[in-house]
XYZ file of C-alpha atoms in Angstrom:
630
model
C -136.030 318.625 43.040
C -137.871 320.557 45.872
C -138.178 317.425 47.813
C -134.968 316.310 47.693
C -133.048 319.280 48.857
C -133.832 318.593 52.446
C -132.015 315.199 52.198
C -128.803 315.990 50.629
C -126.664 315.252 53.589
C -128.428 311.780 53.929
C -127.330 311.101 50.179
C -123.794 312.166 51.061
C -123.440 310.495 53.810
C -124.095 307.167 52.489
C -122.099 307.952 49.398
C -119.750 307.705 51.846
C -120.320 305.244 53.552
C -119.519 303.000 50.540
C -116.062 303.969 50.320
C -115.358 302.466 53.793
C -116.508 298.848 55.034
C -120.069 300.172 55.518
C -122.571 297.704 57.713
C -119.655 295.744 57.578
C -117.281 297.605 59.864
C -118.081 296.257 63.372
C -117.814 292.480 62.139
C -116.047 292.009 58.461
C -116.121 288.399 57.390
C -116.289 286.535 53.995
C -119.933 286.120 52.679
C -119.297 283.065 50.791
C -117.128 281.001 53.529
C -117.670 283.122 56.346
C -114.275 283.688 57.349
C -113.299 286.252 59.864
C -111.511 289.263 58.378
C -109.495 291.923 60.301
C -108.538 294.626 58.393
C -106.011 295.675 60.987
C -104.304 292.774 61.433
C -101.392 292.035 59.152
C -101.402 287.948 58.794
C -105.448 288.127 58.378
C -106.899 287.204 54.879
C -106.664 289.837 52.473
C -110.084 291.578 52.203
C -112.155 292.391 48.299
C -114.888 293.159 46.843
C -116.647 293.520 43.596
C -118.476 296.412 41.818
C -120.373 293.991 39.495
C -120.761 291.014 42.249
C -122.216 293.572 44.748
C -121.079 295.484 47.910
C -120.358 292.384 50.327
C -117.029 291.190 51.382
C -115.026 288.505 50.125
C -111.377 286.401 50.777
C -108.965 285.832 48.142
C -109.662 282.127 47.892
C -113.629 282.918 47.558
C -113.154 286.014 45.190
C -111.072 283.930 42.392
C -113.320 280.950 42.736
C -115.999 283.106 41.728
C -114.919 285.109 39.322
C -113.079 282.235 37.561
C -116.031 282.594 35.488
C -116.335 286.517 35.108
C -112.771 287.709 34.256
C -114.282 290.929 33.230
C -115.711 292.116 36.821
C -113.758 294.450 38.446
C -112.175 294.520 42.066
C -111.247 296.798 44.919
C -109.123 295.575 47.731
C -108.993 296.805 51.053
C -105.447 298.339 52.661
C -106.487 298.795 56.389
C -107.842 302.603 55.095
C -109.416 302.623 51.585
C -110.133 301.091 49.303
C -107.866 300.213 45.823
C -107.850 298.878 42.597
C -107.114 295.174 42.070
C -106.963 292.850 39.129
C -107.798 289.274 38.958
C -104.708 289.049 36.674
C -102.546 289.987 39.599
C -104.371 287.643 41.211
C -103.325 284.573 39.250
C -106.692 284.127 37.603
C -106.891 282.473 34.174
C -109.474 282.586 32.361
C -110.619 279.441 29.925
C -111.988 280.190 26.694
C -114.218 277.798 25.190
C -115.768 276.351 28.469
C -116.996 279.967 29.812
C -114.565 279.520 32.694
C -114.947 276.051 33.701
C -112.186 273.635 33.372
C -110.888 272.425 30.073
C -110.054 268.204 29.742
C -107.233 269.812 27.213
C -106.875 273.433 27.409
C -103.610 275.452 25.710
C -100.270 275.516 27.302
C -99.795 278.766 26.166
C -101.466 281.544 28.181
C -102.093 285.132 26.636
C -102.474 288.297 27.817
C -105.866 289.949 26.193
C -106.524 293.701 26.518
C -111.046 293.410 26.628
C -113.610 296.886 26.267
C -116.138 296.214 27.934
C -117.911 299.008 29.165
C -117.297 301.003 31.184
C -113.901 299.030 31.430
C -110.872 298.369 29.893
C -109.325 295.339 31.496
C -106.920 293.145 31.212
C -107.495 289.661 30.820
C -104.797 286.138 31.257
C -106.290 283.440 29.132
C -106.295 279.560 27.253
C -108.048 278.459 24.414
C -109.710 274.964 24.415
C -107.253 272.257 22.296
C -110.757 269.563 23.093
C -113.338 268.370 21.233
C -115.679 270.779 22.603
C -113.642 273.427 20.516
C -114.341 271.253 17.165
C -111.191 272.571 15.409
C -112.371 275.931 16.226
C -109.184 278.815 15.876
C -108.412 281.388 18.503
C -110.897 283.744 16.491
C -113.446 281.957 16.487
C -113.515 280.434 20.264
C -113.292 284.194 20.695
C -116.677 285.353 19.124
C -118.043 282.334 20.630
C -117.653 283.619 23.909
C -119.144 287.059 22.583
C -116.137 288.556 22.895
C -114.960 290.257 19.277
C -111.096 290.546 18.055
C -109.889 293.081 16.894
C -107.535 291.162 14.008
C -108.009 287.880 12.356
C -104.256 287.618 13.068
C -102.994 286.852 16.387
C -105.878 288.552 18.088
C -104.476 290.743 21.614
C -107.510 292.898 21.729
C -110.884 292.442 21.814
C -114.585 294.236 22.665
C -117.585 292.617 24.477
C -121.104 292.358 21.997
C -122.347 294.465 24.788
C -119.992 296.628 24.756
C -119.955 297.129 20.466
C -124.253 297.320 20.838
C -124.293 300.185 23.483
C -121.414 302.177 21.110
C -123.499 302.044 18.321
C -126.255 302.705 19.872
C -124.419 305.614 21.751
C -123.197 307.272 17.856
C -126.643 307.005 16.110
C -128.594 308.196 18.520
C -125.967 310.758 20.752
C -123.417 311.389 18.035
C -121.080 309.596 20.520
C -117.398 309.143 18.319
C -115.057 306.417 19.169
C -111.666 308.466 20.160
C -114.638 310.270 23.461
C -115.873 307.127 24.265
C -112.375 305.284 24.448
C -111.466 308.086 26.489
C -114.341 307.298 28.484
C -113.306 304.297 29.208
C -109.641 305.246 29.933
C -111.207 307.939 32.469
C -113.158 305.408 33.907
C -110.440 302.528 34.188
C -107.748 305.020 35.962
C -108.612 308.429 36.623
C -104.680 309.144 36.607
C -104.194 308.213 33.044
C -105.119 311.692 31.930
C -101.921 312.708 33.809
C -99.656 310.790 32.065
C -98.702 309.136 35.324
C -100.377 305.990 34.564
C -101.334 304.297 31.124
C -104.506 302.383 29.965
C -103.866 300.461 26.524
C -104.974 303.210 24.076
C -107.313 301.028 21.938
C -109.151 303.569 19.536
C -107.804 302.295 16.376
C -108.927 298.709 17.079
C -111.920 299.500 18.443
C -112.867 302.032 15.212
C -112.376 298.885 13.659
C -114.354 296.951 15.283
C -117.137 299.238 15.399
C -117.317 299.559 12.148
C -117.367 295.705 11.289
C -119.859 295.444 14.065
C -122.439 297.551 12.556
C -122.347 296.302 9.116
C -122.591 292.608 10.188
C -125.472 293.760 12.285
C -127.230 295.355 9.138
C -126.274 292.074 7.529
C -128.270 289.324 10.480
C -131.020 291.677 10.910
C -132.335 291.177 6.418
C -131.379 287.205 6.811
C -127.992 287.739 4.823
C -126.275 284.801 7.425
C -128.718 282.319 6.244
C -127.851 282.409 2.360
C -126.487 279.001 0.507
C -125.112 281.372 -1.660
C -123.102 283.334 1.070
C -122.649 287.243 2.103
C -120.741 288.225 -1.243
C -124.349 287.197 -3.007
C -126.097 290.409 -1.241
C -128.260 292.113 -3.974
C -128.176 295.802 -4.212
C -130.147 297.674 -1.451
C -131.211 294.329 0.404
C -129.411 295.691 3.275
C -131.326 298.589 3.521
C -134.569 299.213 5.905
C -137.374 299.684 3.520
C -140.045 301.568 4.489
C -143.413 299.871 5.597
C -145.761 302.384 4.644
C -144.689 302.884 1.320
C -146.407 300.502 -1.666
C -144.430 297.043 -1.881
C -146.120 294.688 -4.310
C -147.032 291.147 -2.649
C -146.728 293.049 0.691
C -148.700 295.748 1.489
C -151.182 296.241 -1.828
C -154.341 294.237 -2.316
C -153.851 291.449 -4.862
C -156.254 293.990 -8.066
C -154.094 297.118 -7.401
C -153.647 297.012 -11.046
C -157.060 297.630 -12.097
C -157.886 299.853 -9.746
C -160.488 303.016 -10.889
C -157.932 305.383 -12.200
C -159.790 307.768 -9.694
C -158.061 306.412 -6.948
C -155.038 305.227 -8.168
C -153.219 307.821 -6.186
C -154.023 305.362 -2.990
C -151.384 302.544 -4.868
C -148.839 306.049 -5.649
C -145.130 306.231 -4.713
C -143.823 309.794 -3.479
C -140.306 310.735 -3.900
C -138.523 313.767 -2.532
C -135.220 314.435 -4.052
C -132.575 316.697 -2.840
C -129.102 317.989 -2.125
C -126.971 318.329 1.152
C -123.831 320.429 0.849
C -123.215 320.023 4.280
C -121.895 316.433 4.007
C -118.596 317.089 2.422
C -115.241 314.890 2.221
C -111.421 316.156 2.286
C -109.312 314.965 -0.185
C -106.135 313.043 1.889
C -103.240 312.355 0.961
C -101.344 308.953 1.329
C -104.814 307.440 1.866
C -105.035 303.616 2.388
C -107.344 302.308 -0.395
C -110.522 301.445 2.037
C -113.869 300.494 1.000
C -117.091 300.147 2.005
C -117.714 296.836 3.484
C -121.016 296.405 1.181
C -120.675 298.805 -1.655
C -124.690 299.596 -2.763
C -125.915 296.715 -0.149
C -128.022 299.076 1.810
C -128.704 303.520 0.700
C -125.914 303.949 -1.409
C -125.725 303.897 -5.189
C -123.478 301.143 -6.430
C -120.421 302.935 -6.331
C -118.110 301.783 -9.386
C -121.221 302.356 -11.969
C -121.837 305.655 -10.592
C -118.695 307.147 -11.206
C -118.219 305.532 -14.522
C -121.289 307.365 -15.203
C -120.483 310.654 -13.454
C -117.231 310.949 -15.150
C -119.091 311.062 -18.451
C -120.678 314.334 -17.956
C -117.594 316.713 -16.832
C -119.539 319.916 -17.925
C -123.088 320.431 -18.289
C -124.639 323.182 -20.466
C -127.969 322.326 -20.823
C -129.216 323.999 -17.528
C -131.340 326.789 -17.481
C -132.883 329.010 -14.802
C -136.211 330.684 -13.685
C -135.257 331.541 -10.527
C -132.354 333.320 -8.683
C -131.786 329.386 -6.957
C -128.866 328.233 -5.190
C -129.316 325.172 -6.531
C -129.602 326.113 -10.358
C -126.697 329.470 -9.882
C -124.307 327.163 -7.615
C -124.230 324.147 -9.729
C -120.358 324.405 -11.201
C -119.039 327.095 -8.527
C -119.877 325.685 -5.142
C -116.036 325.832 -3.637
C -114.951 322.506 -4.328
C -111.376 323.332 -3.444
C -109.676 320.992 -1.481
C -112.726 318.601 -1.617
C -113.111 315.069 -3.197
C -116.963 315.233 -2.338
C -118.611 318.554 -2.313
C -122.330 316.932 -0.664
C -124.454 314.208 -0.998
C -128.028 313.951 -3.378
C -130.684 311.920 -1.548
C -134.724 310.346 -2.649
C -136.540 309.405 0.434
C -140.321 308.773 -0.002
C -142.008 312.055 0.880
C -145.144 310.835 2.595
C -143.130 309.006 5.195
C -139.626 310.672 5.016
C -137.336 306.802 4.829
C -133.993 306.826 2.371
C -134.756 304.653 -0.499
C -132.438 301.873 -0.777
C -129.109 302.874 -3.546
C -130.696 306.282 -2.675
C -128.049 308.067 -1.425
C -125.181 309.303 -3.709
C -121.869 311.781 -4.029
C -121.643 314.753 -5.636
C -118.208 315.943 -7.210
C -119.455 319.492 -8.025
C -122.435 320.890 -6.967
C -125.548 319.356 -8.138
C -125.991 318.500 -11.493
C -128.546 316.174 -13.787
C -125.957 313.291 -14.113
C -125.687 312.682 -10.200
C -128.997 313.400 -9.682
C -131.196 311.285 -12.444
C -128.748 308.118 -11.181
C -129.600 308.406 -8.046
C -133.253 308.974 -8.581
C -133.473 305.959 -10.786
C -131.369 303.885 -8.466
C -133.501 304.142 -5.633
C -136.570 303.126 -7.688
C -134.793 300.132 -9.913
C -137.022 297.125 -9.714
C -140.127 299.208 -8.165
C -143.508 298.116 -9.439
C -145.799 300.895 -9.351
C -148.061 302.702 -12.034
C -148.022 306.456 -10.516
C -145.080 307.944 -9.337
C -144.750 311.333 -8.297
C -141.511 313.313 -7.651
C -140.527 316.093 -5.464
C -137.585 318.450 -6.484
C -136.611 321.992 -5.786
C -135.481 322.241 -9.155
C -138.040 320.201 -10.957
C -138.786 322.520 -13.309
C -135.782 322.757 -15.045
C -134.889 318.938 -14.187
C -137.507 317.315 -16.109
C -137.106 319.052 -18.942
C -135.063 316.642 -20.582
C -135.176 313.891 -18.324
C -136.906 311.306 -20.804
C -133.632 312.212 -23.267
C -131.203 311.747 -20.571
C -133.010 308.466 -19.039
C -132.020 306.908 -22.102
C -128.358 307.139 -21.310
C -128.489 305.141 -18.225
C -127.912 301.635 -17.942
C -130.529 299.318 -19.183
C -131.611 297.921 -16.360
C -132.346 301.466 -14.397
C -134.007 302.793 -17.272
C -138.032 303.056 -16.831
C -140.824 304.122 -19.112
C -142.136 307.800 -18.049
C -144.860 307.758 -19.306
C -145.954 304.146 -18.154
C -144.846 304.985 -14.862
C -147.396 308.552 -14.905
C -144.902 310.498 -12.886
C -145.604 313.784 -12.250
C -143.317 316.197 -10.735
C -143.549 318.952 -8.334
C -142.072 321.513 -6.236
C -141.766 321.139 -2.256
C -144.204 323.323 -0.638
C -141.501 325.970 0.969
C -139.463 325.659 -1.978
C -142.043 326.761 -4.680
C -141.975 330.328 -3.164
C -138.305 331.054 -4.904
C -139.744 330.518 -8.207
C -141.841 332.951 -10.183
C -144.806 332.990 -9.624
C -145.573 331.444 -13.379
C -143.527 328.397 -12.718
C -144.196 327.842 -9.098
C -148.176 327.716 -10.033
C -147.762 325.161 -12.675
C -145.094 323.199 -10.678
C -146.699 323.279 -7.189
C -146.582 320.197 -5.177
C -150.062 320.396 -4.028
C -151.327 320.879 -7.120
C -150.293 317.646 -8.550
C -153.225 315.231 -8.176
C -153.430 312.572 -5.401
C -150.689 314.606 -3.676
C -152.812 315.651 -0.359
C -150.950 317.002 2.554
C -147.464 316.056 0.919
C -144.947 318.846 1.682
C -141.990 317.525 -0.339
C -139.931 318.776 2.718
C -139.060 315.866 4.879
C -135.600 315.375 2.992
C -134.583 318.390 4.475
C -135.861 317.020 8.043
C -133.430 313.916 7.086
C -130.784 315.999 6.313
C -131.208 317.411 9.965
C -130.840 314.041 11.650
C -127.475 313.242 9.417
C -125.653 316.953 9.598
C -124.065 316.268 13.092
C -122.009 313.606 11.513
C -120.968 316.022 8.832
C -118.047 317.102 11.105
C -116.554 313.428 11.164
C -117.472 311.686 8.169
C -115.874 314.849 6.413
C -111.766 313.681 7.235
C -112.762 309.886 7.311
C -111.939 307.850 3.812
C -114.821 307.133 1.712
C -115.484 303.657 2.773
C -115.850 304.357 6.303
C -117.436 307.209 5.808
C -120.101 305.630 3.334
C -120.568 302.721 6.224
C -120.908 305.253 8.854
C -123.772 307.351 7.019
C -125.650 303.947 6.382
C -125.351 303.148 10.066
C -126.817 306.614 10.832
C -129.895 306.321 8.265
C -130.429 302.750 9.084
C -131.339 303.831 12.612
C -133.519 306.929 10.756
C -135.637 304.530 9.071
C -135.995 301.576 11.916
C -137.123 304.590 13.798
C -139.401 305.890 11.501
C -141.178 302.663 10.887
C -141.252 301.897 14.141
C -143.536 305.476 14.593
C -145.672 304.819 12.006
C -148.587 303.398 13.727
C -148.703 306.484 15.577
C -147.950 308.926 13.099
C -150.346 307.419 10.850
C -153.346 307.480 13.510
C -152.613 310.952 14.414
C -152.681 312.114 11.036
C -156.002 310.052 9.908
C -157.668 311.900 12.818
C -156.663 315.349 11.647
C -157.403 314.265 8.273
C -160.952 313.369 8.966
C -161.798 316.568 10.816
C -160.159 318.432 8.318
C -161.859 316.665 5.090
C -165.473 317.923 6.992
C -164.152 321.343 6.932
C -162.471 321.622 2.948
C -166.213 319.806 2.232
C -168.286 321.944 4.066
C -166.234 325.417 2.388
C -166.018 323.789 -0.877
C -170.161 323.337 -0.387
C -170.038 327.096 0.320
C -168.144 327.892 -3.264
C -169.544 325.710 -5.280
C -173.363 326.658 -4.230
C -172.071 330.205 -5.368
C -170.646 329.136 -8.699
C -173.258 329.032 -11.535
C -173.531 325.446 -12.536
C -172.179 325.415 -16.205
C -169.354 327.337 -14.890
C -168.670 324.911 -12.448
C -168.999 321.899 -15.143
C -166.492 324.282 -17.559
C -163.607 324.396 -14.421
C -164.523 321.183 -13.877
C -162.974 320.033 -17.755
C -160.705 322.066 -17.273
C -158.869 320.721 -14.423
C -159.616 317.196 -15.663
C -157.575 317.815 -19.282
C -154.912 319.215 -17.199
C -154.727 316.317 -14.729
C -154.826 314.231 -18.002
C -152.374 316.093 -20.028
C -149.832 318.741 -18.519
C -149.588 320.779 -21.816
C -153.413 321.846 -21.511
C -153.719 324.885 -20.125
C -153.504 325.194 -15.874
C -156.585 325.963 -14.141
C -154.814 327.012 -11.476
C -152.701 329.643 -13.046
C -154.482 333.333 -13.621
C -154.450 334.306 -17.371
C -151.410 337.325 -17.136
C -153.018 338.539 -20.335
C -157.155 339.501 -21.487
C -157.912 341.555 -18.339
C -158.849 345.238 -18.694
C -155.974 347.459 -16.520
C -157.116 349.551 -13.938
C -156.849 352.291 -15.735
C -159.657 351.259 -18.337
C -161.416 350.041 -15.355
C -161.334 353.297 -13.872
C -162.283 355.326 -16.889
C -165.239 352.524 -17.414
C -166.573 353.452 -14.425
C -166.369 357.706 -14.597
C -168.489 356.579 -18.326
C -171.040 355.049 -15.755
C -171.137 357.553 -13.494
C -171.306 360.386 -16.344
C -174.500 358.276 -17.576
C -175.434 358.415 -13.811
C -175.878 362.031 -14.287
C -177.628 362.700 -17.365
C -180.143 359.691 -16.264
C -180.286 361.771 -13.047
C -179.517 358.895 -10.793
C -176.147 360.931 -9.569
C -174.643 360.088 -5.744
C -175.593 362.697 -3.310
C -171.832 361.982 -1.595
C -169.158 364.565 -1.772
C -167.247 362.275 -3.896
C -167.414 360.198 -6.537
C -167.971 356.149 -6.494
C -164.629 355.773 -8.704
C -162.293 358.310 -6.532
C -163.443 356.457 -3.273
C -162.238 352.914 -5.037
C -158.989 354.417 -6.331
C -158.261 356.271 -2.989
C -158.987 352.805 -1.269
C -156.614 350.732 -3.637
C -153.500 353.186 -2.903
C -154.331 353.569 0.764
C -153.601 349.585 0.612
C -150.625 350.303 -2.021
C -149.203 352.383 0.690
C -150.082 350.026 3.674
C -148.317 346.925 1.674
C -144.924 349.002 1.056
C -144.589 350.430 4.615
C -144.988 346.452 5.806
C -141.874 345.332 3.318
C -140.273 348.633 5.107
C -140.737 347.595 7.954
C -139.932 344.234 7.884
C -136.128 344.504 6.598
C -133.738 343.217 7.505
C -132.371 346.828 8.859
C -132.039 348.848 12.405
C -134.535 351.572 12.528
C -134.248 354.883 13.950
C -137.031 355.959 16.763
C -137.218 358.701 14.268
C -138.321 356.564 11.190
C -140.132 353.839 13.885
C -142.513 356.639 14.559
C -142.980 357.633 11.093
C -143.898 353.943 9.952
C -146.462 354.441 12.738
């Protein structure tokens, strides 16, 4: 920026210079026919030119023969002092659909007037549609999309959006959280600066164009997985085939070697699926009244649960009783008294694979009131129906209390989402941050990383999911369910293109700080183990394996709360010592004892630990009690 201070006059100057005739003042003259032009002369030719074309000068004959082809560039005329807007339609220019402008041997006789987005534009357009054979029966809609220009009806189309156009928008909301009613008025701005007055009018086209967008996206979704190419047509779409899988994650006949099967059990966590389940309250939906009954466009093609079967099921389960709590949890105490008032959908329940943080396809589901089992174990088992794998592990805030009964309540689910738990070896745990709300008893049995094969898994990265899709929250939460259900699958559709499109790098930069970290957990696990008599070490080590075998064993990595002397009989053992000390004449020559110095030692750090929770309230201190803490 330091350099280009000095030269902000230059810059201004030749801004403008563009809004006169620039190098063209001295000698203005068509650039295509070379005709004089003289501004100031009233019978001279009248004088253009064109934003998209470039800066240079052109007549009226010139300008219409070349844009005969681009109906969609727009003009500025000169009147002898500035320059103003001008429209080929006021120009007499039609434009001939079918032929991208050229002549037609048998065009229309009827001409129409067609309002065309096309970024950063809205224009107007006068044009025919092609009545010969090049058309091959073809009806105003379709000569339409051929000429990438998309209606906004099937029924007497007036308005329509450029491909560009519809790609940049979509673009523009995934990635900027860009809605349709700012970027019409975008366009609007940009089209006549005096139509914010009220002075002027643009067509207002936000309704179509919401429309369109919306149509736009989902067909894209559609092309991209090959649906277009299908004997059996779009209605045939399987569940989830819409959906952008992730690449990382196991896919048999894609990504596993051909004996993943009989791999050593030792390292059959390399072949495991990670799930992270959770609950966003953020992504509600108003209840409207005199709603039009709108759909989504693919119900369940791509991260949604199939929607008809889910609320079938849901509505089967009105009241739960069979929860239970160790922990004062949001999730477990809000479960039936979120405030629901007013609210047809009171959040959303997501699985994305933990390792790599991608929505599962039919991953993605309502919730009517709070979050309960029924919602939950449908849209877990949705999102891995048809999955081969033979380990499967499963991240949960509340998967403690969840899996309780999960085998019971599996069996209530449609056949063909119903999978065997135990053939499946799924394990559950509790996400890394999340384990720290539950007592200390459950979190130590329950802990993600202590669930074999598990590594650096945090269980987290639904939450950092949740972060991309919250700043739609505001307008998905008035929009009907079908738009607002294509709109969300829009949003994670770009989330997991992007994410797969970062794996190579995420996945290098993590083997690198895997490998230097591996020497370091070897070289201190060396260190222990050296220090650890070796049939101790051979007892922990059958201990761990019958608890990696079978959960109900007891957990090696849980501290027996019973068996240990108190410190009270460890402080009276060691006065017997030191009273034996004395008699055997092998008595300290200190001023105090070896006991007093331990106990004075363990409430100096008594003290020390409750002046730190002190301090670090949540409260304003006085200098006065500041000091003291001191």
């Amino acid at each position: 920026m330091a350099t280009w201070r000095p030269f902000k006059g230059m810059f201004l100057d030749e801004l403008l210079r563009l809004e006169g005739l620039a190098n063209d003042l001295r000698s203005p003259h068509c650039a295509h026919c070379h005709i004089a032009l003289n501004p100031t002369t009233p019978s001279s030719p009248r004088l253009f030119r064109c934003d998209d074309c470039g800066q240079h000068l052109q007549c009226l004959a010139c300008c219409l023969a070349q844009h005969s082809r681009s109906p969609l560039h727009r003009l500025e005329e000169w009147n002898g002092s500035f320059w103003t807007a001008a429209s080929l339609v006021e120009l007499g220019l039609v434009y001939q659909v079918g032929h991208g402008g050229f002549p037609c041997a048998l065009p229309d006789t009827t001409i129409h007037n067609m309002v065309v987005l096309d970024a950063p534009y809205i224009h107007t357009v006068r044009l025919r549609y092609c009545n010969c054979g090049r058309a091959q029966e073809a009806d105003p809609v379709a000569q339409l999309l051929r000429n990438a220009w998309y209606p906004a009806t099937v029924l007497d189309p007036s308005t329509c959006a450029t491909f560009r156009t519809l790609r940049a928008f979509r673009l523009y909301n995934v990635l900027g959280n860009l809605n349709v009613t700012d970027f019409i008025a975008a366009l609007e701005r940009m089209t006549n600066t005096m139509a914010v007055s009220g002075l002027t009018s643009v067509p207002d086209r936000g309704r179509q164009f919401q429309r369109m967008a919306r149509q736009w996206a989902f067909l894209t979704r559609l092309k991209r997985v090959g649906r277009g190419h299908d004997p059996a047509g779009v209605e045939a779409t399987a569940l989830g085939q819409c959906a952008v899988e992730c690449w990382a994650c196991p896919h048999d006949g894609k990504n596993l070697p051909l004996d993943w099967r009989s791999v050593d059990p030792r390292l059959r966590f390399l072949h495991m699926l990670i799930l992270a389940v959770d609950a966003n309250f953020r992504l509600k939906n108003r209840i409207c009244a005199n709603e039009i009954n709108d759909g989504s466009l693919g119900p369940g093609w791509a991260y949604w649960v199939e929607p008809e079967g889910y609320q079938e099921h849901v509505r089967k389960y009105v009241k739960e009783d069979d929860m239970t709590s160790c922990i004062a949890f949001a999730a477990l105490l809000q479960k039936d008294t979120r405030m629901t008032t007013g609210l047809r959908v009171s959040g959303v329940g997501g699985c994305v694979c933990a390792r790599h943080e991608c929505m599962r396809p039919n991953g993605l589901g309502d919730l009517q009131k709070g979050e309960r089992y029924c919602n939950i174990d449908w849209i877990v088992f949705s999102a891995i129906m048809g999955v081969v794998i033979l380990a499967l592990t499963i991240s949960y805030d509340i998967a403690c209390q969840w899996k309780v009964r999960l085998p019971e309540r599996v069996s209530r689910l449609p056949e063909s989402m119903r999978r065997n738990l135990e053939e499946m070896r799924v394990q559950y745990g509790l996400p890394i941050w999340h384990s720290n709300s539950h007592i200390v008893e459950c979190a130590n049995e329950n802990k993600l990383q202590h669930q074999p094969g598990v590594g650096k898994a945090d269980g987290e990265g639904v939450e950092r999911l949740w972060a991309n899709l919250n700043p739609a929250a505001l307008a998905t939460k008035e929009m009907g369910l079908g738009n607002r259900a294509d709109t969300l699958d829009d949003r994670l559709d770009n989330h997991n293109f992007l994410k797969n499109m970062r794996q190579g790098a995420t996945l290098q930069r993590r083997l690198l700080v895997a490998r230097v970290e591996r020497e370091n957990q070897v070289a201190a696990f060396r260190i222990v183990s050296d220090s650890v008599d070796a049939a101790l070490q051979k007892k922990w080590k059958a201990q761990v394996k019958a608890w990696e075998e079978d959960k109900s064993q007891p957990n090696p990595y849980v501290l027996p709360t019973t068996g240990f002397p108190t410190e009270a009989e460890i402080r009276l053992e060691l006065q017997q010592e030191e009273r034996q000390n004395n008699v055997d004449g092998r008595a300290s020559i200190a001023g105090s004892s070896a006991t007093s110095f331990i106990s004075a030692g363990i409430q100096i750090e008594d003290t020390q630990y409750r002046l730190r929770e002190l301090r670090d309230e949540q409260t304003l201190l006085t200098a006065d009690r500041e000091a003291k803490l001191e």
